[in-house]
Amino acid sequence: MFPNEGMEEEEVLNELRKKTALDLTFNSGKILGSMCTYPHLLARKVLWEYLDRNLGDPGLHVGSQTVEGEAVEMLSNLLGLDKGYGNIVSGGTEANILAVRAFRNLAGVEEPELILPKSAHFSFLKAGEMLGVKLVWAKLRKDYSVDVRDIEDKITGNTIGIVGIAGTTGLGVVDDIPALSDLALDYGLPLHVDAAFGGFVIPFAKALGYELPEFDFRLKGVKSVTIDPHKMGMVPIPAGGIIFREKRFVEAISVPAPYLAGGKVWQATITGTRPGANALAVWAMMKHLGFSGYREVVRRTMKLSRWFADELKKIPDVYLIREPVLNIVSFGTRNLEKVEEELKKRGWGISAHRGYIRIVMMPHVRREHLEEFLEDLEDITSSRL
Ligand code: 0PR
C-alpha cells in the first residue's frame, strides 16, 4: 500500500534491514555460484560521489561522457583494438542484444537468422524474440566448445552473423574463436564474441601462461565483443560493455534524441536515462588496478579453481563435467537434484544447470569457504539420499 504519512529515515532503514536479512551476502562466503562479486571499495566510493550523473543526457554531463569514452577505449585496448566504438551498458544482456541488433540492421535480409552455440546465454533468447531474429543453434563438441563445422553447415542466405562464446555461462569454455573468425571472413559474415565473463579473465590468464585461444579483435572476423565489468571487473551492478570494431555498427543502432541538452545527440543503447556513476566506476577500476592488478586477481582465482577441481575428484560419486578452462568449475554427482537441495538447505548459494552444479571462483571466494563446502558436499553425497 502506498503510505499516507512518511516514516523516519532510521525506521525505513531498519525495516529494509529486516526485509533483506534473508539475502545472502558476498562477504558471507556462501555465494559460490554467482558471476557477481563484492564490488571494490573504490568503485563504491565513485558510485556514492557520482550517483546523479545521467549518460542519457550527455550534454549535461559532458565530463562523464568523456570518461565513458575513455572506459570504452581502455576496454577496446584490452581486447586488442586501438580504437573501438560502443558503450558501457546495463550488462551482458543489453550488450548481446545490441550486437544482434547491429548485425540485423546491417544485413537487411527479410528473415534474419543468427547462428549461435547451444551453450549461449539465455540473453540471446531475448534478443531473438525482441528483434525478430530466428536463432539457429549449433551443436557442441565433446569438450563442450561449439562445433565449427556445424556452424558452417547452418549458414544460409538469411544468416546475419555468428556468435562465439569466450567463457560459457555453465562451464567457462572458450570456443575456437580463431576458427570462427576464419569462417566468418570466408562467408563475409560478422562474428560476435560473448566474452561477458571471459573478457576480464582471458587476457590476464594468457599473460600468466594459461593456454587459451585468441578470442578478441586481434582476429579480423571479430566485429563485436561483449565484456562485462560487473562480473570479473569488480564494478557494481549495472556495468556491461559492448565494443564494436567499426563505427558503422554503432551507427546502425543509433536513434536521434534531438531535444537534449547537448543538442541533437544519438543514442545507441537500449536504456535512455542510464547511470553515469557506473561507467565512471568502470574507468576508475581499470585505472586503479591496471593490467597487473587484474592479472593478480585472475592468478588467485585460476589457481583456486584448479585446486578445487582436484579436491572434487577425491570425493567418491562426484565427477568433473570437464577440466576447468577459466575460473569456473562444474561437477556432477548421483542424485544431483537432492544434493543441490541439501546444499541449499545448508545455506550455499550455488547455481545448478542442466545436469551439474557450477562453482564460480569470483574474487570474494576464499579457500576456507571452499573447504567448508567440500566437507558438506562429501557429507551429503556419502549419506544415502
Ligand atoms: N553472456 C554470458 C556468457 C553470461 O554468462 C551472462 C550472464 C550474460 C551474457 C548476461 O549478462 P547479464 O546477466 O549481465 O545481463 N551470466 C550469469 C549467469 O547467468 C549472470 C548471473 C550473475 C547469474 C550473477 C547469477 C548471478 O548470481 O549465470
XYZ file of C-alpha atoms and ligand atoms in Angstrom:
413
model
C 0.000 0.000 0.000
C 1.225 3.494 -0.725
C 1.946 5.057 2.693
C -0.131 8.047 3.692
C 2.426 9.554 6.019
C 6.187 9.240 5.758
C 8.346 7.228 8.157
C 11.525 8.362 9.901
C 14.704 7.560 7.943
C 16.026 5.258 10.659
C 12.737 3.373 10.754
C 12.795 2.932 6.975
C 16.331 1.639 7.081
C 15.538 -0.755 9.901
C 12.599 -2.158 8.014
C 14.792 -2.661 4.964
C 17.420 -4.408 7.068
C 14.796 -6.780 8.361
C 13.397 -7.469 4.918
C 16.817 -8.127 3.367
C 18.106 -10.241 6.262
C 17.341 -13.299 4.132
C 19.664 -12.147 1.334
C 22.974 -13.929 1.013
C 25.879 -11.510 1.028
C 29.116 -11.920 -0.892
C 31.275 -11.496 2.205
C 29.481 -14.375 3.965
C 31.492 -16.771 1.846
C 28.340 -18.701 0.983
C 27.863 -17.403 -2.567
C 29.705 -19.834 -4.806
C 27.586 -19.860 -7.950
C 27.338 -16.218 -8.909
C 29.208 -14.279 -11.565
C 28.961 -11.131 -9.488
C 31.110 -10.202 -6.543
C 31.539 -7.761 -3.725
C 32.326 -4.511 -5.510
C 35.733 -2.969 -4.943
C 35.737 -0.174 -2.343
C 36.937 2.392 -4.874
C 34.022 1.582 -7.167
C 31.621 2.036 -4.248
C 33.129 5.440 -3.491
C 32.744 6.502 -7.131
C 29.099 5.443 -7.135
C 28.355 7.419 -3.992
C 30.020 10.553 -5.375
C 28.510 10.484 -8.873
C 25.113 8.942 -8.277
C 23.353 11.813 -10.075
C 25.139 11.558 -13.424
C 22.991 10.555 -16.386
C 24.644 9.427 -19.584
C 21.253 9.572 -21.269
C 21.705 13.345 -21.439
C 25.422 13.734 -22.070
C 25.089 17.440 -22.814
C 24.538 17.927 -19.093
C 27.342 15.653 -18.060
C 29.950 16.293 -20.678
C 32.818 15.236 -18.424
C 31.176 11.926 -17.606
C 30.603 11.257 -21.290
C 34.308 11.751 -21.923
C 35.090 9.321 -19.113
C 32.720 6.744 -20.636
C 34.542 7.192 -23.941
C 37.862 6.590 -22.207
C 36.481 3.489 -20.487
C 35.348 2.154 -23.875
C 38.808 2.913 -25.244
C 40.530 1.045 -22.406
C 38.249 -1.964 -22.889
C 38.957 -1.852 -26.630
C 42.693 -1.805 -25.942
C 42.368 -4.756 -23.589
C 40.606 -6.566 -26.443
C 43.321 -5.794 -28.985
C 41.861 -2.755 -30.701
C 43.394 0.741 -30.805
C 40.046 2.416 -31.185
C 36.705 0.742 -30.636
C 33.138 2.033 -30.625
C 30.498 1.243 -28.042
C 29.098 1.938 -24.624
C 29.101 0.956 -21.002
C 25.652 -0.617 -20.735
C 23.472 -2.384 -18.184
C 25.049 -5.809 -18.581
C 25.769 -8.696 -20.875
C 22.133 -8.993 -21.878
C 21.944 -5.471 -23.257
C 25.363 -5.834 -24.887
C 24.336 -9.030 -26.676
C 21.032 -7.535 -27.784
C 22.854 -4.512 -29.224
C 25.252 -6.691 -31.186
C 22.418 -8.750 -32.678
C 20.526 -5.557 -33.445
C 23.523 -4.082 -35.290
C 24.055 -7.292 -37.296
C 20.364 -7.474 -38.201
C 20.132 -3.816 -39.226
C 23.224 -4.039 -41.403
C 22.274 -7.340 -43.028
C 18.942 -6.074 -44.327
C 17.550 -9.553 -45.004
C 13.866 -10.298 -44.689
C 14.044 -13.381 -42.498
C 17.151 -12.846 -40.395
C 18.865 -15.818 -38.776
C 21.659 -15.851 -36.196
C 23.836 -18.925 -35.704
C 24.947 -19.485 -32.130
C 26.290 -22.268 -29.926
C 23.907 -24.394 -27.853
C 25.889 -23.145 -24.858
C 24.918 -19.498 -25.454
C 23.452 -17.465 -22.608
C 19.668 -17.024 -22.459
C 20.058 -13.326 -23.199
C 20.109 -14.338 -26.876
C 16.578 -15.731 -26.465
C 15.503 -12.211 -25.535
C 17.457 -10.744 -28.440
C 15.917 -13.189 -30.902
C 12.403 -12.578 -29.699
C 12.642 -8.792 -29.479
C 14.448 -8.334 -32.773
C 12.541 -10.916 -34.775
C 15.715 -12.861 -35.450
C 15.489 -16.637 -35.760
C 18.047 -18.408 -33.585
C 19.810 -21.318 -35.242
C 21.529 -23.437 -32.604
C 24.831 -25.125 -33.394
C 25.932 -28.378 -31.787
C 28.681 -28.680 -29.214
C 31.672 -30.991 -29.430
C 32.640 -33.467 -26.721
C 34.703 -30.776 -24.999
C 31.612 -28.522 -24.902
C 33.015 -25.976 -27.340
C 30.943 -25.197 -30.394
C 31.228 -27.457 -33.437
C 32.560 -25.055 -36.075
C 31.625 -27.392 -38.931
C 28.048 -27.495 -37.737
C 28.019 -23.698 -37.777
C 29.266 -23.738 -41.361
C 26.557 -26.226 -42.335
C 23.917 -23.900 -40.954
C 24.925 -20.770 -42.894
C 22.244 -19.661 -45.364
C 21.449 -16.527 -47.351
C 19.477 -15.329 -44.325
C 22.358 -15.566 -41.870
C 23.093 -12.159 -40.344
C 26.020 -13.233 -38.193
C 27.679 -15.821 -35.993
C 28.164 -15.899 -32.230
C 31.113 -17.454 -30.405
C 31.497 -17.608 -26.649
C 34.634 -16.838 -24.694
C 33.731 -18.220 -21.300
C 30.422 -20.066 -21.412
C 27.967 -19.449 -18.607
C 27.848 -23.023 -17.399
C 31.366 -24.333 -17.857
C 33.609 -21.387 -18.705
C 34.536 -22.981 -22.027
C 36.191 -20.822 -24.682
C 35.032 -21.615 -28.212
C 37.511 -21.937 -31.066
C 37.186 -18.253 -31.892
C 40.119 -18.261 -34.382
C 38.298 -20.895 -36.488
C 35.011 -18.996 -36.171
C 36.769 -15.820 -37.255
C 38.162 -17.532 -40.366
C 34.743 -18.930 -41.150
C 33.117 -15.529 -40.710
C 35.671 -13.935 -43.034
C 35.223 -16.672 -45.648
C 31.469 -16.100 -45.755
C 31.593 -12.328 -45.277
C 29.632 -12.552 -42.015
C 30.212 -10.603 -38.800
C 31.288 -12.589 -35.718
C 30.121 -11.508 -32.251
C 32.065 -12.827 -29.273
C 30.234 -13.076 -25.979
C 33.071 -12.538 -23.506
C 30.732 -11.176 -20.826
C 32.536 -13.357 -18.317
C 35.802 -14.226 -20.068
C 36.681 -10.702 -21.158
C 38.053 -9.837 -17.742
C 39.723 -13.239 -17.348
C 41.264 -14.476 -20.594
C 43.704 -11.599 -21.333
C 45.157 -11.921 -17.840
C 45.148 -15.721 -17.799
C 47.037 -15.714 -21.108
C 49.611 -13.341 -19.609
C 50.009 -15.829 -16.758
C 50.833 -18.602 -19.218
C 47.475 -20.415 -19.412
C 46.967 -21.781 -22.897
C 43.871 -20.180 -24.313
C 42.930 -19.315 -27.878
C 42.785 -15.778 -29.222
C 39.266 -14.530 -28.699
C 39.155 -10.821 -29.417
C 39.680 -8.123 -32.061
C 43.163 -9.468 -32.828
C 41.116 -11.816 -35.035
C 39.859 -9.949 -38.062
C 36.481 -11.680 -38.260
C 35.501 -10.462 -34.788
C 33.280 -7.410 -35.218
C 31.870 -7.035 -31.723
C 32.611 -8.198 -28.200
C 30.529 -8.247 -25.012
C 32.683 -7.714 -21.918
C 31.114 -7.161 -18.506
C 32.821 -5.079 -15.841
C 30.139 -6.136 -13.319
C 31.416 -9.691 -13.439
C 35.192 -10.186 -13.081
C 35.776 -6.424 -13.441
C 34.564 -5.955 -9.840
C 32.397 -2.942 -10.677
C 28.949 -2.597 -9.039
C 25.860 -3.695 -10.979
C 24.901 -2.452 -13.582
C 28.024 -2.329 -15.722
C 28.242 -4.178 -19.015
C 30.290 -3.407 -22.078
C 29.669 -3.616 -25.813
C 32.545 -2.865 -28.152
C 32.323 -2.758 -31.957
C 35.260 -2.810 -34.332
C 33.812 -0.159 -36.642
C 31.659 2.899 -36.244
C 29.106 1.676 -38.779
C 27.810 -0.920 -36.302
C 27.028 1.795 -33.749
C 25.504 3.981 -36.433
C 23.242 1.118 -37.446
C 21.643 1.093 -33.983
C 21.625 4.825 -33.185
C 18.447 6.829 -32.892
C 18.315 10.631 -32.755
C 17.457 12.330 -29.465
C 17.053 15.846 -30.813
C 15.918 17.913 -27.831
C 18.538 17.087 -25.193
C 20.974 19.493 -23.554
C 23.751 18.538 -25.923
C 21.693 19.423 -28.993
C 20.938 16.585 -31.407
C 22.611 13.539 -29.927
C 22.429 9.913 -30.993
C 21.679 7.045 -28.649
C 22.848 3.534 -29.392
C 21.852 1.967 -26.059
C 18.545 0.350 -25.137
C 18.225 2.283 -21.916
C 17.708 6.043 -22.216
C 18.429 7.519 -18.820
C 21.377 5.490 -17.630
C 23.841 5.587 -14.741
C 26.954 7.632 -15.364
C 28.360 6.613 -11.993
C 28.788 3.001 -13.063
C 30.616 3.974 -16.236
C 32.876 6.167 -14.104
C 33.446 3.214 -11.788
C 34.493 1.070 -14.767
C 37.035 3.739 -15.688
C 38.210 4.082 -12.079
C 38.728 0.345 -11.554
C 40.790 -0.080 -14.712
C 42.900 2.946 -13.793
C 43.331 1.726 -10.232
C 44.073 -1.959 -10.772
C 45.699 -1.760 -14.165
C 46.622 -4.876 -16.120
C 48.879 -6.115 -13.328
C 46.159 -5.713 -10.690
C 43.588 -7.712 -12.630
C 46.269 -10.266 -13.511
C 46.830 -10.915 -9.793
C 43.090 -11.337 -9.178
C 42.953 -13.819 -12.045
C 46.111 -15.603 -10.840
C 44.484 -16.312 -7.480
C 41.075 -17.340 -8.834
C 42.558 -19.602 -11.536
C 44.837 -21.326 -9.003
C 41.965 -21.800 -6.599
C 39.858 -23.345 -9.396
C 42.496 -25.952 -10.190
C 42.950 -26.800 -6.515
C 39.178 -27.075 -6.070
C 38.836 -29.289 -9.139
C 41.477 -31.658 -7.723
C 39.721 -31.765 -4.366
C 36.393 -32.567 -6.042
C 37.988 -35.548 -7.771
C 38.799 -37.031 -4.362
C 35.129 -37.263 -3.409
C 33.573 -40.580 -4.404
C 30.459 -40.163 -6.561
C 31.476 -36.656 -7.635
C 32.891 -36.055 -11.100
C 34.010 -33.020 -13.073
C 31.996 -32.230 -16.197
C 35.306 -31.201 -17.751
C 38.646 -29.847 -16.583
C 38.268 -26.130 -15.846
C 39.267 -23.743 -18.601
C 38.730 -20.468 -16.749
C 37.808 -19.908 -13.100
C 34.587 -21.909 -13.290
C 34.389 -25.488 -12.035
C 31.309 -27.590 -12.717
C 30.616 -31.021 -11.347
C 28.000 -33.721 -11.383
C 27.003 -36.371 -8.914
C 24.389 -39.032 -8.333
C 21.000 -37.655 -7.271
C 22.052 -34.203 -8.331
C 18.763 -32.535 -7.519
C 18.698 -33.872 -3.998
C 22.328 -32.942 -3.424
C 21.585 -29.475 -4.706
C 18.578 -29.152 -2.428
C 20.589 -30.285 0.581
C 23.439 -27.886 -0.210
C 20.974 -25.033 -0.473
C 19.412 -26.052 2.839
C 22.856 -25.699 4.367
C 22.971 -22.139 3.114
C 25.116 -22.479 -0.006
C 24.362 -20.078 -2.827
C 25.021 -22.345 -5.779
C 23.710 -22.445 -9.279
C 22.508 -25.706 -10.743
C 22.475 -26.040 -14.501
C 21.225 -28.830 -16.689
C 22.964 -31.782 -15.104
C 25.639 -30.123 -12.999
C 26.453 -27.638 -10.264
C 28.571 -24.634 -11.200
C 31.064 -23.022 -8.864
C 32.412 -19.657 -9.999
C 35.689 -18.682 -8.402
C 34.930 -14.984 -8.049
C 37.311 -12.706 -6.138
C 35.239 -12.994 -2.949
C 35.618 -16.795 -2.821
C 38.307 -17.964 -0.380
C 39.886 -21.345 0.129
C 38.377 -21.696 3.610
C 34.881 -21.268 2.165
C 35.586 -23.988 -0.362
C 36.973 -26.323 2.296
C 33.737 -25.946 4.226
C 31.750 -26.554 1.054
C 33.759 -29.674 0.210
C 33.101 -31.062 3.675
C 29.368 -30.510 3.247
C 29.416 -31.989 -0.235
C 31.259 -35.092 0.923
C 28.923 -35.461 3.850
C 25.829 -35.152 1.674
C 26.999 -37.395 -1.146
C 28.170 -40.107 1.241
C 24.841 -40.269 3.037
C 22.103 -42.228 1.315
C 19.829 -39.750 -0.370
N 26.718 -13.735 -21.519
C 27.235 -14.652 -20.697
C 28.277 -15.588 -21.206
C 26.801 -14.712 -19.370
O 27.302 -15.651 -18.571
C 25.828 -13.797 -18.918
C 25.314 -13.809 -17.509
C 25.318 -12.862 -19.844
C 25.787 -12.851 -21.130
C 24.264 -11.866 -19.448
O 24.781 -10.947 -18.570
P 23.864 -10.074 -17.609
O 23.264 -11.001 -16.607
O 24.849 -9.101 -17.036
O 22.868 -9.387 -18.440
N 25.729 -14.821 -16.721
C 25.333 -15.036 -15.362
C 24.546 -16.341 -15.315
O 23.516 -16.463 -15.993
C 24.518 -13.949 -14.756
C 24.443 -14.128 -13.288
C 25.170 -13.325 -12.474
C 23.621 -15.080 -12.716
C 25.101 -13.461 -11.110
C 23.546 -15.250 -11.330
C 24.298 -14.421 -10.546
O 24.226 -14.559 -9.191
O 24.954 -17.223 -14.627
